[in-house]
Amino acid sequence: MTAPRIDTDTDTLRRLPKAVLHDHLDGGLRPATVVELAGEAGHTLPTTDPDELAAWYFEAANSGDLVRYIATFEHTLAVMQTREGLLRTAEEYVLDLAADGVVYGEVRYAPELMLNGELTLPEVVETVQEGLAAGMAKAAAAGTPVRVGTLLCGMRMFDRVREAADLAVAFRDAGVVGFDIAGAEDGFPPADHLDAFEHLRRESVPFTIHAGEAHGLPSIHQAVQVCGAQRIGHGVRLTDDIVDGKLGRLAGWVRDRRIALEMCPTSNLQTGAATSIAEHPITALKDLGFRVTLNTDNRLVSGTTMTREMALLVEEAGWGVEDLRTVTVNALKSAFIPFDERTALIEDVVLPGYATAL
Ligand SMILES: [Zn+2]
């Protein structure tokens, strides 16, 4: 167990500099914004009370099933089909990260899910970038600067993944820093989209892949060894390849090649990928030297923040402030922005921020 423990009763945790690599734009809207925009769009919600809506999300997402968890996104996506909706949700996304103490974030979303209104695929990306830029300008002006890079997602169960990959290449100099595939994992293996990943590799665009969340080792193996993912979304099932602390070949490869695991404890409890915070593999994998990172996945849907995820690990899994620093530095080491920018964030922002807490 790592000492010293940190007091979670104060807002010490909130002030600690944080980095989040795995957070979905359409899973992190403010409840009040969903209510307001749904009213304007004529979309019917389960309730029009923001607090009740937040509770409904948490309840609905607590099904223990990834497919049902994903189904709750219907109501956020309904308000993300217009320029106005995208600008507002992207700007608020950045401001909410800043308020959570995040100094570097990677936001991900699938542009193909935002085509029910008047926007084309490139217009969706341009509009989100405009909203993110507005949010970053406001956060910096408020004295809480946060840098946000974008990962574009293709939906693995549909046939537009290659198109999304082309979009990531096209917008690589306009704020898009990488790529992912999202959606139901079971039945939709990463290698189904090998052409997209090969294209990204040829174009030198980094990517992560959701794997080892609803499906086990074969999914992680394909993501890493067949598709060439530089990071893994979740990867909780990697523990299937570790027996009594001894690593199998795949687990050894992931640890030794420093392939980051984007772990999302609360989300994993809700989808049934983990049974408790205390027993969540993030702690064991961290202690075994994996490049573990801590993430929110979907802040509205899972009713969480980075501060809350940190508090849960401190209170229920015995984490100390050094562990929180480790996962933050890990995230920046594996971020998809250039090496010099990552190093500057670690040395100038993260390490000094934790030094005052230690
Ligand atoms: Zn995710």
PDB file of C-alpha atoms in Angstrom, residues 77-255:
ATOM      1  CA  LEU A  77     -26.931  12.399 -29.369  1.00  0.00           C
ATOM      2  CA  ALA A  78     -30.411  13.800 -30.038  1.00  0.00           C
ATOM      3  CA  VAL A  79     -29.188  17.261 -29.013  1.00  0.00           C
ATOM      4  CA  MET A  80     -25.870  17.013 -30.886  1.00  0.00           C
ATOM      5  CA  GLN A  81     -27.158  17.175 -34.440  1.00  0.00           C
ATOM      6  CA  THR A  82     -26.995  20.929 -35.010  1.00  0.00           C
ATOM      7  CA  ARG A  83     -24.235  23.498 -35.138  1.00  0.00           C
ATOM      8  CA  GLU A  84     -25.671  25.212 -32.058  1.00  0.00           C
ATOM      9  CA  GLY A  85     -25.855  21.945 -30.090  1.00  0.00           C
ATOM     10  CA  LEU A  86     -22.310  20.911 -30.992  1.00  0.00           C
ATOM     11  CA  LEU A  87     -20.779  24.316 -30.275  1.00  0.00           C
ATOM     12  CA  ARG A  88     -22.387  24.462 -26.859  1.00  0.00           C
ATOM     13  CA  THR A  89     -21.672  20.898 -25.778  1.00  0.00           C
ATOM     14  CA  ALA A  90     -18.032  21.101 -26.946  1.00  0.00           C
ATOM     15  CA  GLU A  91     -17.408  24.394 -25.133  1.00  0.00           C
ATOM     16  CA  GLU A  92     -19.051  23.177 -21.923  1.00  0.00           C
ATOM     17  CA  TYR A  93     -17.088  19.935 -22.183  1.00  0.00           C
ATOM     18  CA  VAL A  94     -13.811  21.872 -21.912  1.00  0.00           C
ATOM     19  CA  LEU A  95     -15.045  24.106 -19.089  1.00  0.00           C
ATOM     20  CA  ASP A  96     -16.187  21.057 -17.105  1.00  0.00           C
ATOM     21  CA  LEU A  97     -12.770  19.413 -17.495  1.00  0.00           C
ATOM     22  CA  ALA A  98     -11.095  22.622 -16.314  1.00  0.00           C
ATOM     23  CA  ALA A  99     -13.375  22.754 -13.259  1.00  0.00           C
ATOM     24  CA  ASP A 100     -12.377  19.158 -12.503  1.00  0.00           C
ATOM     25  CA  GLY A 101      -8.669  20.080 -12.420  1.00  0.00           C
ATOM     26  CA  VAL A 102      -7.900  18.486 -15.789  1.00  0.00           C
ATOM     27  CA  VAL A 103      -4.915  20.083 -17.555  1.00  0.00           C
ATOM     28  CA  TYR A 104      -4.846  17.734 -20.532  1.00  0.00           C
ATOM     29  CA  GLY A 105      -7.775  15.869 -22.033  1.00  0.00           C
ATOM     30  CA  GLU A 106      -8.498  13.824 -25.120  1.00  0.00           C
ATOM     31  CA  VAL A 107     -12.141  13.959 -26.130  1.00  0.00           C
ATOM     32  CA  ARG A 108     -13.578  11.313 -28.433  1.00  0.00           C
ATOM     33  CA  TYR A 109     -16.750  11.053 -30.483  1.00  0.00           C
ATOM     34  CA  ALA A 110     -18.083   9.498 -33.674  1.00  0.00           C
ATOM     35  CA  PRO A 111     -18.944  12.169 -36.269  1.00  0.00           C
ATOM     36  CA  GLU A 112     -21.126   9.642 -38.129  1.00  0.00           C
ATOM     37  CA  LEU A 113     -23.630   9.766 -35.230  1.00  0.00           C
ATOM     38  CA  MET A 114     -24.169  13.506 -35.690  1.00  0.00           C
ATOM     39  CA  LEU A 115     -25.552  13.585 -39.218  1.00  0.00           C
ATOM     40  CA  ASN A 116     -29.318  13.762 -38.568  1.00  0.00           C
ATOM     41  CA  GLY A 117     -29.437  17.541 -38.919  1.00  0.00           C
ATOM     42  CA  GLU A 118     -27.909  19.883 -41.423  1.00  0.00           C
ATOM     43  CA  LEU A 119     -24.228  19.016 -40.986  1.00  0.00           C
ATOM     44  CA  THR A 120     -21.804  17.003 -43.133  1.00  0.00           C
ATOM     45  CA  LEU A 121     -18.994  14.886 -41.639  1.00  0.00           C
ATOM     46  CA  PRO A 122     -16.308  17.603 -42.080  1.00  0.00           C
ATOM     47  CA  GLU A 123     -18.697  20.246 -40.737  1.00  0.00           C
ATOM     48  CA  VAL A 124     -19.298  18.175 -37.597  1.00  0.00           C
ATOM     49  CA  VAL A 125     -15.545  18.030 -36.941  1.00  0.00           C
ATOM     50  CA  GLU A 126     -15.035  21.731 -37.714  1.00  0.00           C
ATOM     51  CA  THR A 127     -17.894  22.712 -35.417  1.00  0.00           C
ATOM     52  CA  VAL A 128     -16.710  20.587 -32.492  1.00  0.00           C
ATOM     53  CA  GLN A 129     -13.201  22.025 -32.891  1.00  0.00           C
ATOM     54  CA  GLU A 130     -14.670  25.535 -32.856  1.00  0.00           C
ATOM     55  CA  GLY A 131     -16.538  24.782 -29.626  1.00  0.00           C
ATOM     56  CA  LEU A 132     -13.483  23.197 -28.018  1.00  0.00           C
ATOM     57  CA  ALA A 133     -11.347  26.207 -28.968  1.00  0.00           C
ATOM     58  CA  ALA A 134     -13.891  28.579 -27.424  1.00  0.00           C
ATOM     59  CA  GLY A 135     -13.873  26.495 -24.243  1.00  0.00           C
ATOM     60  CA  MET A 136     -10.073  26.439 -24.087  1.00  0.00           C
ATOM     61  CA  ALA A 137      -9.935  30.232 -24.532  1.00  0.00           C
ATOM     62  CA  LYS A 138     -12.444  30.747 -21.702  1.00  0.00           C
ATOM     63  CA  ALA A 139     -10.703  28.272 -19.396  1.00  0.00           C
ATOM     64  CA  ALA A 140      -7.338  29.952 -20.002  1.00  0.00           C
ATOM     65  CA  ALA A 141      -8.856  33.394 -19.370  1.00  0.00           C
ATOM     66  CA  ALA A 142     -10.266  32.084 -16.072  1.00  0.00           C
ATOM     67  CA  GLY A 143      -6.809  30.939 -14.968  1.00  0.00           C
ATOM     68  CA  THR A 144      -7.507  27.212 -15.407  1.00  0.00           C
ATOM     69  CA  PRO A 145      -5.879  26.382 -18.739  1.00  0.00           C
ATOM     70  CA  VAL A 146      -6.628  22.977 -20.223  1.00  0.00           C
ATOM     71  CA  ARG A 147      -5.420  21.540 -23.501  1.00  0.00           C
ATOM     72  CA  VAL A 148      -7.890  19.267 -25.295  1.00  0.00           C
ATOM     73  CA  GLY A 149      -7.039  17.050 -28.259  1.00  0.00           C
ATOM     74  CA  THR A 150      -9.635  15.153 -30.293  1.00  0.00           C
ATOM     75  CA  LEU A 151      -9.904  11.465 -31.146  1.00  0.00           C
ATOM     76  CA  LEU A 152     -12.364  10.671 -33.906  1.00  0.00           C
ATOM     77  CA  CYS A 153     -14.204   7.360 -33.534  1.00  0.00           C
ATOM     78  CA  GLY A 154     -15.654   4.984 -36.052  1.00  0.00           C
ATOM     79  CA  MET A 155     -18.584   2.847 -34.860  1.00  0.00           C
ATOM     80  CA  ARG A 156     -17.364  -0.751 -35.052  1.00  0.00           C
ATOM     81  CA  MET A 157     -20.795  -2.240 -35.846  1.00  0.00           C
ATOM     82  CA  PHE A 158     -21.378   0.050 -38.835  1.00  0.00           C
ATOM     83  CA  ASP A 159     -19.566   0.376 -42.141  1.00  0.00           C
ATOM     84  CA  ARG A 160     -18.176   3.916 -41.927  1.00  0.00           C
ATOM     85  CA  VAL A 161     -15.002   3.243 -39.937  1.00  0.00           C
ATOM     86  CA  ARG A 162     -12.691   3.839 -42.898  1.00  0.00           C
ATOM     87  CA  GLU A 163     -14.470   7.125 -43.629  1.00  0.00           C
ATOM     88  CA  ALA A 164     -13.902   8.206 -40.023  1.00  0.00           C
ATOM     89  CA  ALA A 165     -10.224   7.253 -40.346  1.00  0.00           C
ATOM     90  CA  ASP A 166      -9.946   9.401 -43.492  1.00  0.00           C
ATOM     91  CA  LEU A 167     -11.476  12.254 -41.511  1.00  0.00           C
ATOM     92  CA  ALA A 168      -8.867  11.845 -38.761  1.00  0.00           C
ATOM     93  CA  VAL A 169      -6.104  12.085 -41.370  1.00  0.00           C
ATOM     94  CA  ALA A 170      -7.736  15.147 -42.954  1.00  0.00           C
ATOM     95  CA  PHE A 171      -8.045  16.999 -39.638  1.00  0.00           C
ATOM     96  CA  ARG A 172      -4.720  15.952 -38.115  1.00  0.00           C
ATOM     97  CA  ASP A 173      -3.387  19.514 -38.263  1.00  0.00           C
ATOM     98  CA  ALA A 174      -6.649  21.015 -37.013  1.00  0.00           C
ATOM     99  CA  GLY A 175      -6.923  19.555 -33.520  1.00  0.00           C
ATOM    100  CA  VAL A 176      -7.513  15.856 -34.198  1.00  0.00           C
ATOM    101  CA  VAL A 177      -4.711  13.927 -32.497  1.00  0.00           C
ATOM    102  CA  GLY A 178      -5.824  10.309 -32.956  1.00  0.00           C
ATOM    103  CA  PHE A 179      -8.477   7.700 -33.639  1.00  0.00           C
ATOM    104  CA  ASP A 180     -10.551   4.953 -31.964  1.00  0.00           C
ATOM    105  CA  ILE A 181     -13.339   2.508 -32.679  1.00  0.00           C
ATOM    106  CA  ALA A 182     -16.295   2.502 -30.274  1.00  0.00           C
ATOM    107  CA  GLY A 183     -19.646   0.756 -29.892  1.00  0.00           C
ATOM    108  CA  ALA A 184     -20.613  -2.811 -29.023  1.00  0.00           C
ATOM    109  CA  GLU A 185     -17.445  -4.899 -28.687  1.00  0.00           C
ATOM    110  CA  ASP A 186     -18.941  -8.393 -28.662  1.00  0.00           C
ATOM    111  CA  GLY A 187     -19.314  -9.686 -32.208  1.00  0.00           C
ATOM    112  CA  PHE A 188     -17.420  -6.772 -33.760  1.00  0.00           C
ATOM    113  CA  PRO A 189     -13.702  -7.572 -33.490  1.00  0.00           C
ATOM    114  CA  PRO A 190     -11.098  -4.881 -34.222  1.00  0.00           C
ATOM    115  CA  ALA A 191      -9.630  -6.765 -37.196  1.00  0.00           C
ATOM    116  CA  ASP A 192     -12.913  -6.258 -39.086  1.00  0.00           C
ATOM    117  CA  HIS A 193     -11.556  -2.745 -39.614  1.00  0.00           C
ATOM    118  CA  LEU A 194      -7.978  -3.625 -40.426  1.00  0.00           C
ATOM    119  CA  ASP A 195      -7.966  -1.538 -43.603  1.00  0.00           C
ATOM    120  CA  ALA A 196      -8.736   1.594 -41.574  1.00  0.00           C
ATOM    121  CA  PHE A 197      -5.971   0.864 -39.065  1.00  0.00           C
ATOM    122  CA  GLU A 198      -3.457   0.073 -41.811  1.00  0.00           C
ATOM    123  CA  HIS A 199      -4.358   3.363 -43.474  1.00  0.00           C
ATOM    124  CA  LEU A 200      -3.820   5.248 -40.205  1.00  0.00           C
ATOM    125  CA  ARG A 201      -0.455   3.552 -39.700  1.00  0.00           C
ATOM    126  CA  ARG A 202       0.641   4.477 -43.218  1.00  0.00           C
ATOM    127  CA  GLU A 203      -0.405   8.059 -42.489  1.00  0.00           C
ATOM    128  CA  SER A 204       1.289   8.058 -39.046  1.00  0.00           C
ATOM    129  CA  VAL A 205      -1.922   8.847 -37.141  1.00  0.00           C
ATOM    130  CA  PRO A 206      -1.910   7.183 -33.697  1.00  0.00           C
ATOM    131  CA  PHE A 207      -4.923   5.221 -32.481  1.00  0.00           C
ATOM    132  CA  THR A 208      -6.393   3.431 -29.509  1.00  0.00           C
ATOM    133  CA  ILE A 209      -9.009   0.672 -29.620  1.00  0.00           C
ATOM    134  CA  HIS A 210     -11.791  -0.178 -27.144  1.00  0.00           C
ATOM    135  CA  ALA A 211     -10.871  -3.779 -26.268  1.00  0.00           C
ATOM    136  CA  GLY A 212     -11.097  -6.164 -23.345  1.00  0.00           C
ATOM    137  CA  GLU A 213     -14.192  -4.468 -21.906  1.00  0.00           C
ATOM    138  CA  ALA A 214     -17.091  -6.709 -22.972  1.00  0.00           C
ATOM    139  CA  HIS A 215     -14.849  -9.260 -24.680  1.00  0.00           C
ATOM    140  CA  GLY A 216     -11.681 -10.955 -23.490  1.00  0.00           C
ATOM    141  CA  LEU A 217      -8.122 -11.618 -24.586  1.00  0.00           C
ATOM    142  CA  PRO A 218      -8.775 -12.288 -28.292  1.00  0.00           C
ATOM    143  CA  SER A 219     -10.115  -8.748 -28.644  1.00  0.00           C
ATOM    144  CA  ILE A 220      -7.062  -7.245 -26.926  1.00  0.00           C
ATOM    145  CA  HIS A 221      -4.747  -9.477 -28.972  1.00  0.00           C
ATOM    146  CA  GLN A 222      -6.317  -8.328 -32.236  1.00  0.00           C
ATOM    147  CA  ALA A 223      -6.235  -4.688 -31.194  1.00  0.00           C
ATOM    148  CA  VAL A 224      -2.558  -4.768 -30.278  1.00  0.00           C
ATOM    149  CA  GLN A 225      -0.951  -7.468 -32.425  1.00  0.00           C
ATOM    150  CA  VAL A 226      -3.089  -7.377 -35.566  1.00  0.00           C
ATOM    151  CA  CYS A 227      -4.262  -3.767 -35.758  1.00  0.00           C
ATOM    152  CA  GLY A 228      -1.292  -2.117 -34.009  1.00  0.00           C
ATOM    153  CA  ALA A 229      -3.089  -0.032 -31.367  1.00  0.00           C
ATOM    154  CA  GLN A 230      -0.752   2.160 -29.306  1.00  0.00           C
ATOM    155  CA  ARG A 231      -3.240   2.231 -26.419  1.00  0.00           C
ATOM    156  CA  ILE A 232      -6.151   0.075 -25.264  1.00  0.00           C
ATOM    157  CA  GLY A 233      -9.539   1.410 -24.165  1.00  0.00           C
ATOM    158  CA  HIS A 234     -10.316  -0.379 -20.864  1.00  0.00           C
ATOM    159  CA  GLY A 235      -8.335  -3.616 -21.266  1.00  0.00           C
ATOM    160  CA  VAL A 236      -9.666  -4.936 -17.947  1.00  0.00           C
ATOM    161  CA  ARG A 237      -9.771  -8.480 -19.285  1.00  0.00           C
ATOM    162  CA  LEU A 238      -5.990  -8.444 -19.673  1.00  0.00           C
ATOM    163  CA  THR A 239      -6.001  -9.939 -16.177  1.00  0.00           C
ATOM    164  CA  ASP A 240      -7.138 -13.205 -17.843  1.00  0.00           C
ATOM    165  CA  ASP A 241      -3.518 -13.458 -19.032  1.00  0.00           C
ATOM    166  CA  ILE A 242      -2.017 -13.015 -15.565  1.00  0.00           C
ATOM    167  CA  VAL A 243      -1.968 -15.947 -13.153  1.00  0.00           C
ATOM    168  CA  ASP A 244      -0.603 -15.500  -9.632  1.00  0.00           C
ATOM    169  CA  GLY A 245       1.250 -12.372 -10.738  1.00  0.00           C
ATOM    170  CA  LYS A 246       2.880 -14.193 -13.672  1.00  0.00           C
ATOM    171  CA  LEU A 247       2.325 -12.515 -17.037  1.00  0.00           C
ATOM    172  CA  GLY A 248       1.378 -14.429 -20.175  1.00  0.00           C
ATOM    173  CA  ARG A 249       2.842 -13.397 -23.519  1.00  0.00           C
ATOM    174  CA  LEU A 250       0.151 -10.860 -24.402  1.00  0.00           C
ATOM    175  CA  ALA A 251       0.100  -9.243 -20.956  1.00  0.00           C
ATOM    176  CA  GLY A 252       3.902  -9.166 -21.025  1.00  0.00           C
ATOM    177  CA  TRP A 253       3.894  -7.505 -24.436  1.00  0.00           C
ATOM    178  CA  VAL A 254       1.416  -4.854 -23.303  1.00  0.00           C
ATOM    179  CA  ARG A 255       3.393  -4.067 -20.163  1.00  0.00           C
TER     180      ARG A 255
END
